[in-house]
Tab-separated table of C-alpha atoms and ligand atoms in Angstrom:
chain	number	residue	atom	x	y	z
A	91	MET	CA	29.372	-11.491	-57.943
A	92	SER	CA	30.561	-12.637	-54.401
A	93	ARG	CA	32.635	-10.191	-52.407
A	94	ALA	CA	35.727	-10.682	-50.396
A	95	GLU	CA	35.662	-11.044	-46.451
A	96	LEU	CA	38.109	-9.168	-44.289
A	97	ARG	CA	39.728	-10.985	-41.709
A	98	ALA	CA	42.076	-10.010	-38.643
A	99	ILE	CA	44.100	-13.108	-37.576
A	100	GLY	CA	45.892	-13.119	-34.317
A	101	LEU	CA	46.726	-9.380	-34.672
A	102	VAL	CA	49.627	-7.765	-32.281
A	103	ARG	CA	50.342	-4.105	-32.175
A	104	ARG	CA	53.177	-3.142	-29.355
A	105	TYR	CA	53.933	0.597	-28.725
A	106	GLY	CA	57.182	0.206	-26.438
A	107	GLY	CA	55.971	-1.532	-23.378
A	108	LEU	CA	52.162	-1.064	-24.384
A	109	THR	CA	50.436	-3.811	-26.157
A	110	ALA	CA	47.714	-1.373	-28.116
A	111	VAL	CA	46.238	-4.464	-30.077
A	112	ASP	CA	46.433	-7.694	-28.084
A	113	HIS	CA	45.978	-10.867	-30.170
A	114	VAL	CA	42.880	-9.546	-32.092
A	115	ASP	CA	40.796	-11.720	-34.389
A	116	MET	CA	37.936	-10.333	-36.297
A	117	SER	CA	36.048	-11.044	-39.329
A	118	ALA	CA	33.840	-8.795	-41.318
A	119	PRO	CA	31.744	-10.655	-44.083
A	120	PRO	CA	30.144	-9.575	-47.129
A	121	GLY	CA	26.793	-8.035	-46.749
A	122	MET	CA	27.095	-7.144	-42.974
A	123	ILE	CA	28.064	-4.074	-40.862
A	124	THR	CA	30.397	-5.075	-38.356
A	125	GLY	CA	30.837	-2.515	-35.251
A	126	LEU	CA	33.735	-1.823	-32.907
A	127	ILE	CA	33.539	-0.257	-29.977
A	128	GLY	CA	35.584	0.157	-26.764
A	129	PRO	CA	36.487	3.011	-24.093
A	130	ASN	CA	39.526	5.593	-24.881
A	131	GLY	CA	42.786	3.866	-25.311
A	132	ALA	CA	41.001	0.661	-25.924
A	133	GLY	CA	42.832	0.369	-29.229
A	134	LYS	CA	40.351	0.723	-31.831
A	135	SER	CA	42.207	3.162	-34.107
A	136	THR	CA	45.135	1.061	-33.964
A	137	LEU	CA	43.190	-2.173	-34.995
A	138	PHE	CA	41.689	0.115	-37.962
A	139	SER	CA	45.114	1.228	-39.030
A	140	LEU	CA	46.337	-2.345	-38.889
A	141	LEU	CA	43.404	-3.148	-41.524
A	142	THR	CA	43.924	-0.299	-43.587
A	143	GLY	CA	47.719	-0.693	-43.651
A	144	VAL	CA	48.674	2.617	-42.172
A	145	GLU	CA	50.264	0.463	-39.368
A	146	GLN	CA	52.004	-2.632	-39.286
A	147	PRO	CA	51.442	-5.730	-36.896
A	148	ASP	CA	54.067	-7.104	-34.729
A	149	GLU	CA	52.450	-10.304	-35.155
A	150	GLY	CA	49.184	-11.750	-36.898
A	151	ARG	CA	47.992	-11.278	-40.594
A	152	VAL	CA	45.210	-9.472	-42.227
A	153	MET	CA	43.358	-11.123	-45.143
A	154	LEU	CA	40.958	-10.383	-47.810
A	155	GLY	CA	39.305	-13.255	-48.873
A	156	ASP	CA	42.234	-15.791	-49.883
A	157	ARG	CA	44.686	-12.893	-50.278
A	158	ASP	CA	47.260	-12.421	-47.446
A	159	ILE	CA	47.620	-8.523	-47.392
A	160	THR	CA	49.328	-8.014	-44.356
A	161	LYS	CA	52.231	-6.477	-45.722
A	162	LEU	CA	50.397	-4.077	-48.270
A	163	ARG	CA	50.488	-0.626	-48.041
A	164	PRO	CA	47.148	1.502	-47.831
A	165	ASP	CA	46.738	2.417	-51.797
A	166	LYS	CA	47.701	-1.218	-52.745
A	167	ARG	CA	44.748	-2.455	-50.430
A	168	SER	CA	42.314	-0.101	-51.594
A	169	ARG	CA	43.207	-0.982	-55.510
A	170	LEU	CA	42.248	-4.647	-54.091
A	171	GLY	CA	38.759	-3.228	-52.926
A	172	LEU	CA	39.485	-2.402	-48.904
A	173	VAL	CA	38.401	1.256	-49.160
A	174	GLN	CA	38.541	3.927	-46.192
A	175	THR	CA	36.427	6.994	-45.814
A	176	PHE	CA	38.196	9.727	-43.703
A	177	GLN	CA	36.709	11.864	-41.288
A	178	VAL	CA	37.544	14.875	-43.693
A	179	PRO	CA	35.806	14.233	-46.875
A	180	SER	CA	37.996	14.354	-49.849
A	181	LEU	CA	35.506	15.431	-52.398
A	182	PHE	CA	36.493	18.194	-54.980
A	183	THR	CA	34.744	20.959	-53.214
A	184	SER	CA	33.777	23.013	-56.164
A	185	MET	CA	32.227	20.115	-58.303
A	186	THR	CA	28.700	18.887	-57.735
A	187	VAL	CA	28.133	15.584	-56.025
A	188	ARG	CA	27.350	13.831	-59.149
A	189	GLU	CA	30.436	15.222	-60.995
A	190	ASN	CA	32.454	14.073	-58.017
A	191	LEU	CA	30.663	10.380	-58.479
A	192	LEU	CA	31.318	10.550	-62.391
A	193	VAL	CA	35.141	10.977	-61.212
A	194	GLY	CA	34.912	8.135	-59.161
A	195	VAL	CA	33.209	5.956	-61.656
A	196	GLU	CA	35.873	6.804	-64.423
A	197	ASN	CA	38.608	6.003	-62.186
A	198	ARG	CA	37.243	2.700	-61.040
A	199	ARG	CA	39.716	-0.050	-60.352
A	200	ARG	CA	37.947	-2.671	-62.269
A	201	ASP	CA	36.076	-2.844	-65.563
A	202	TYR	CA	33.510	-5.239	-64.280
A	203	ALA	CA	30.391	-6.238	-66.081
A	204	GLY	CA	27.649	-5.989	-63.637
A	205	GLY	CA	28.802	-4.940	-60.073
A	206	LEU	CA	27.156	-2.778	-57.380
A	207	PHE	CA	23.422	-2.720	-57.974
A	208	GLY	CA	23.753	-4.735	-61.121
A	209	LEU	CA	25.209	-1.700	-63.039
A	210	GLY	CA	27.257	-2.767	-65.861
A	211	ILE	CA	30.280	-0.651	-66.536
A	212	ARG	CA	31.832	-2.219	-69.306
A	213	ARG	CA	28.373	-2.988	-71.547
A	214	ASN	CA	27.243	0.846	-70.494
A	215	PRO	CA	29.413	3.693	-71.633
A	216	LYS	CA	26.789	6.018	-70.470
A	217	TYR	CA	28.716	7.082	-67.021
A	218	GLU	CA	26.198	9.755	-66.271
A	219	GLN	CA	23.203	7.298	-65.990
A	220	VAL	CA	25.276	4.516	-63.839
A	221	VAL	CA	26.022	7.960	-61.452
A	222	ASP	CA	22.343	8.603	-61.209
A	223	ASP	CA	21.202	5.094	-61.116
A	224	MET	CA	23.860	4.706	-58.135
A	225	LEU	CA	22.349	8.037	-56.426
A	226	ALA	CA	18.901	6.731	-56.650
A	227	SER	CA	19.480	3.184	-55.350
A	228	LEU	CA	21.249	4.746	-52.476
A	229	GLY	CA	18.340	7.196	-51.865
A	230	LEU	CA	20.589	10.029	-52.654
A	231	THR	CA	19.312	11.503	-55.449
A	232	ASP	CA	18.406	15.058	-54.104
A	233	LEU	CA	22.371	15.578	-53.500
A	234	GLY	CA	23.282	15.049	-56.917
A	235	PRO	CA	23.048	18.633	-58.232
A	236	ALA	CA	24.327	19.967	-55.003
A	237	VAL	CA	27.984	21.512	-54.911
A	238	ALA	CA	30.257	19.442	-52.583
A	239	GLY	CA	31.339	22.646	-51.021
A	240	SER	CA	27.991	23.910	-50.030
A	241	LEU	CA	26.726	20.783	-47.915
A	242	SER	CA	26.412	20.158	-44.361
A	243	THR	CA	28.406	18.047	-42.481
A	244	GLY	CA	25.638	15.171	-42.550
A	245	ALA	CA	25.490	15.866	-46.514
A	246	LEU	CA	29.060	15.491	-46.903
A	247	ARG	CA	29.507	12.031	-45.166
A	248	LEU	CA	26.540	10.503	-47.260
A	249	ALA	CA	28.302	11.804	-50.245
A	250	GLU	CA	31.723	10.502	-49.741
A	251	CYS	CA	30.265	7.117	-48.959
A	252	ALA	CA	28.657	7.098	-52.270
A	253	ARG	CA	31.835	8.356	-53.831
A	254	ALA	CA	33.789	5.465	-52.184
A	255	LEU	CA	31.322	3.158	-53.815
A	256	CYS	CA	32.397	4.130	-57.225
A	257	THR	CA	35.272	2.040	-57.027
A	258	HIS	CA	33.121	-1.058	-56.138
A	259	PRO	CA	34.736	-1.959	-52.681
A	260	ASP	CA	34.541	-5.349	-51.290
A	261	VAL	CA	34.938	-3.539	-48.021
A	262	LEU	CA	34.161	-0.308	-46.547
A	263	LEU	CA	36.285	0.944	-43.403
A	264	LEU	CA	34.323	3.961	-41.449
A	265	ASP	CA	36.453	5.805	-38.889
A	266	GLU	CA	33.935	7.918	-36.578
A	267	PRO	CA	31.535	8.462	-39.455
A	268	ALA	CA	28.884	9.989	-37.412
A	269	SER	CA	30.874	12.511	-35.318
A	270	GLY	CA	29.380	15.945	-36.156
A	271	LEU	CA	26.081	14.547	-37.495
A	272	ASP	CA	22.759	15.596	-35.785
A	273	GLY	CA	20.063	12.938	-35.070
A	274	ALA	CA	18.357	13.198	-38.199
A	275	GLU	CA	21.439	13.100	-40.381
A	276	THR	CA	22.555	10.153	-38.205
A	277	ASP	CA	19.515	8.195	-38.972
A	278	ARG	CA	19.855	8.951	-42.829
A	279	PHE	CA	23.675	7.741	-42.360
A	280	SER	CA	22.432	4.640	-40.985
A	281	GLN	CA	19.957	3.866	-43.773
A	282	LEU	CA	22.555	4.354	-46.265
A	283	LEU	CA	24.945	2.014	-44.518
A	284	ARG	CA	22.106	-0.596	-44.566
A	285	ARG	CA	21.544	-0.036	-48.291
A	286	ILE	CA	25.455	-0.479	-49.001
A	287	ALA	CA	25.475	-3.773	-46.931
A	288	ASP	CA	22.225	-5.063	-48.718
A	289	ALA	CA	24.515	-4.592	-51.931
A	290	GLY	CA	27.035	-7.279	-50.590
A	291	VAL	CA	29.819	-4.711	-49.393
A	292	ALA	CA	31.349	-5.799	-45.816
A	293	ILE	CA	31.301	-2.441	-43.590
A	294	VAL	CA	33.541	-1.971	-40.455
A	295	LEU	CA	32.341	0.787	-38.508
A	296	VAL	CA	34.289	2.530	-35.529
A	297	ASP	CA	32.358	4.935	-33.741
A	298	HIS	CA	32.153	6.329	-30.081
A	299	ASP	CA	28.149	6.657	-30.478
A	300	VAL	CA	27.587	3.259	-29.126
A	301	ASP	CA	23.812	3.556	-29.630
A	302	LEU	CA	24.664	3.998	-33.105
A	303	VAL	CA	26.846	1.041	-33.456
A	304	PHE	CA	24.300	-1.395	-31.330
A	305	THR	CA	21.303	0.022	-33.810
A	306	VAL	CA	22.636	-0.211	-37.330
A	307	CYS	CA	25.388	-3.074	-36.651
A	308	ASP	CA	24.698	-6.767	-37.506
A	309	GLN	CA	27.732	-7.792	-35.123
A	310	VAL	CA	29.851	-6.147	-32.677
A	311	TYR	CA	33.446	-6.323	-31.334
A	312	ALA	CA	34.056	-4.851	-27.890
A	313	MET	CA	37.457	-4.128	-27.197
A	314	VAL	CA	39.076	-3.003	-23.555
A	315	GLY	CA	42.987	-2.751	-23.178
A	316	GLY	CA	43.810	-4.161	-26.722
A	317	LYS	CA	41.632	-7.184	-26.370
A	318	VAL	CA	38.396	-8.297	-27.943
A	319	VAL	CA	36.173	-8.777	-24.556
A	320	ALA	CA	33.019	-9.567	-26.146
A	321	GLN	CA	31.659	-10.353	-29.693
A	322	GLY	CA	28.577	-11.241	-31.576
A	323	ASP	CA	25.053	-9.922	-31.912
A	324	PRO	CA	24.647	-6.276	-30.714
A	325	ALA	CA	22.095	-7.610	-27.817
A	326	THR	CA	24.554	-10.268	-26.715
A	327	VAL	CA	27.760	-7.382	-26.720
A	328	ARG	CA	25.333	-5.080	-25.053
A	329	SER	CA	24.417	-7.385	-22.246
A	330	ASN	CA	28.262	-8.588	-21.611
A	331	ALA	CA	29.056	-7.929	-17.934
A	332	THR	CA	32.492	-6.287	-18.984
A	333	VAL	CA	31.010	-4.303	-21.619
A	334	GLN	CA	28.303	-3.033	-19.238
A	335	SER	CA	30.713	-2.368	-16.492
A	336	VAL	CA	33.166	-0.300	-18.816
A	337	TYR	CA	30.152	1.854	-20.456
A	338	LEU	CA	28.101	2.448	-17.098
A	339	ALA	CA	31.327	3.549	-15.553
A	340	GLN	CA	31.292	5.882	-18.633
A	341	GLY	CA	27.981	7.105	-18.099
A	342	ALA	CA	27.041	6.013	-21.603
A	343	MET	CA	24.654	2.944	-22.490
A	344	THR	CA	22.516	3.790	-19.519
B	223	ATP	N1	51.636	6.019	-32.262
B	223	ATP	C1	51.498	5.444	-30.997
B	223	ATP	N2	52.724	5.758	-30.024
B	223	ATP	C2	52.546	5.265	-28.705
B	223	ATP	N3	51.209	4.666	-28.160
B	223	ATP	C3	50.080	4.627	-29.177
B	223	ATP	C4	50.406	5.113	-30.301
B	223	ATP	N4	49.164	5.063	-30.867
B	223	ATP	C5	48.044	4.486	-29.854
B	223	ATP	N5	48.982	4.309	-28.936
B	223	ATP	C6	48.288	3.742	-27.536
B	223	ATP	O1	47.733	2.688	-27.865
B	223	ATP	C7	46.708	2.656	-27.041
B	223	ATP	C8	45.306	2.344	-27.866
B	223	ATP	O2	45.132	3.610	-28.699
B	223	ATP	P1	43.851	3.725	-29.556
B	223	ATP	O3	44.311	5.234	-30.321
B	223	ATP	O4	44.074	2.828	-30.721
B	223	ATP	O5	42.701	3.788	-28.879
B	223	ATP	P2	40.944	3.851	-29.151
B	223	ATP	O6	40.466	2.943	-28.810
B	223	ATP	O7	41.178	4.385	-30.810
B	223	ATP	O8	40.884	5.325	-28.298
B	223	ATP	P3	39.950	6.499	-28.434
B	223	ATP	O9	38.513	5.910	-28.186
B	223	ATP	O10	40.666	7.510	-27.713
B	223	ATP	O11	40.189	6.910	-29.876
B	223	ATP	C9	46.466	4.013	-26.156
B	223	ATP	O12	47.041	3.645	-24.773
B	223	ATP	C10	47.555	4.914	-26.948
B	223	ATP	O13	47.978	5.842	-26.167
B	224	MG	MG1	40.725	6.203	-31.736
């Protein structure tokens, strides 16, 4: 089952005299991890909000596959397969991770017959097996029995991503998912993102950790002053003169 690509076309968002997002084109294809970097105030969060539907653009369009979703509110977009995770994970804290995923599977938006990781919900009433298979395919079996409220920040982020996948999204939007994670947790998180992308999901990742973005992403967009100043594979963007000067000036990416 092929999934939809997320595209931003000529997006503009102004706040008074300031153009926070200035004619941005971007595409996040299925199966790829697309990173978004830029210094403070570059417009990353504003662009993210335009993609999720929290903000409306002054100009331009947001497309999910062939569908123009520019005018749709966030909840409508998520029902169409554009799902975001939040910095504060939204799991039920008194339930185990496995129970949280069961709720997610039972509430999934589509009764598809063979979707993520080849699991067929319609033909398989055994949701518990579906959840266990999902945890296994994501390499998260150890988290299943843990009560969500007792998890470390890193484990919570992993569980939150797994729960988001229960809705069988086309696109997963992640805002600062690695903040507060230590090195080992960030590594595990990176591996999880790769597995999710390999299952055909388009991932959009905004993070201040440029090393993480350059390591895990297939393509990177660099923004400065609301504009995309570089895009392409990580090596290309990393060696871009504008990107270098911005980040070397900040003391990062040395
Ligand atoms: N609601 C708002 N009203 C007015 N100006 C805003 C608003 N939101 C963002 N801005 C301005 O738009 C510009 C882009 O902000 P944005 O938060 O998108 O940047 P960012 O790249 O996410 O920065 P950071 O790395 O600090 O999170 C900034 O100059 C910011 O002050
Ligand atoms: Mg921001």
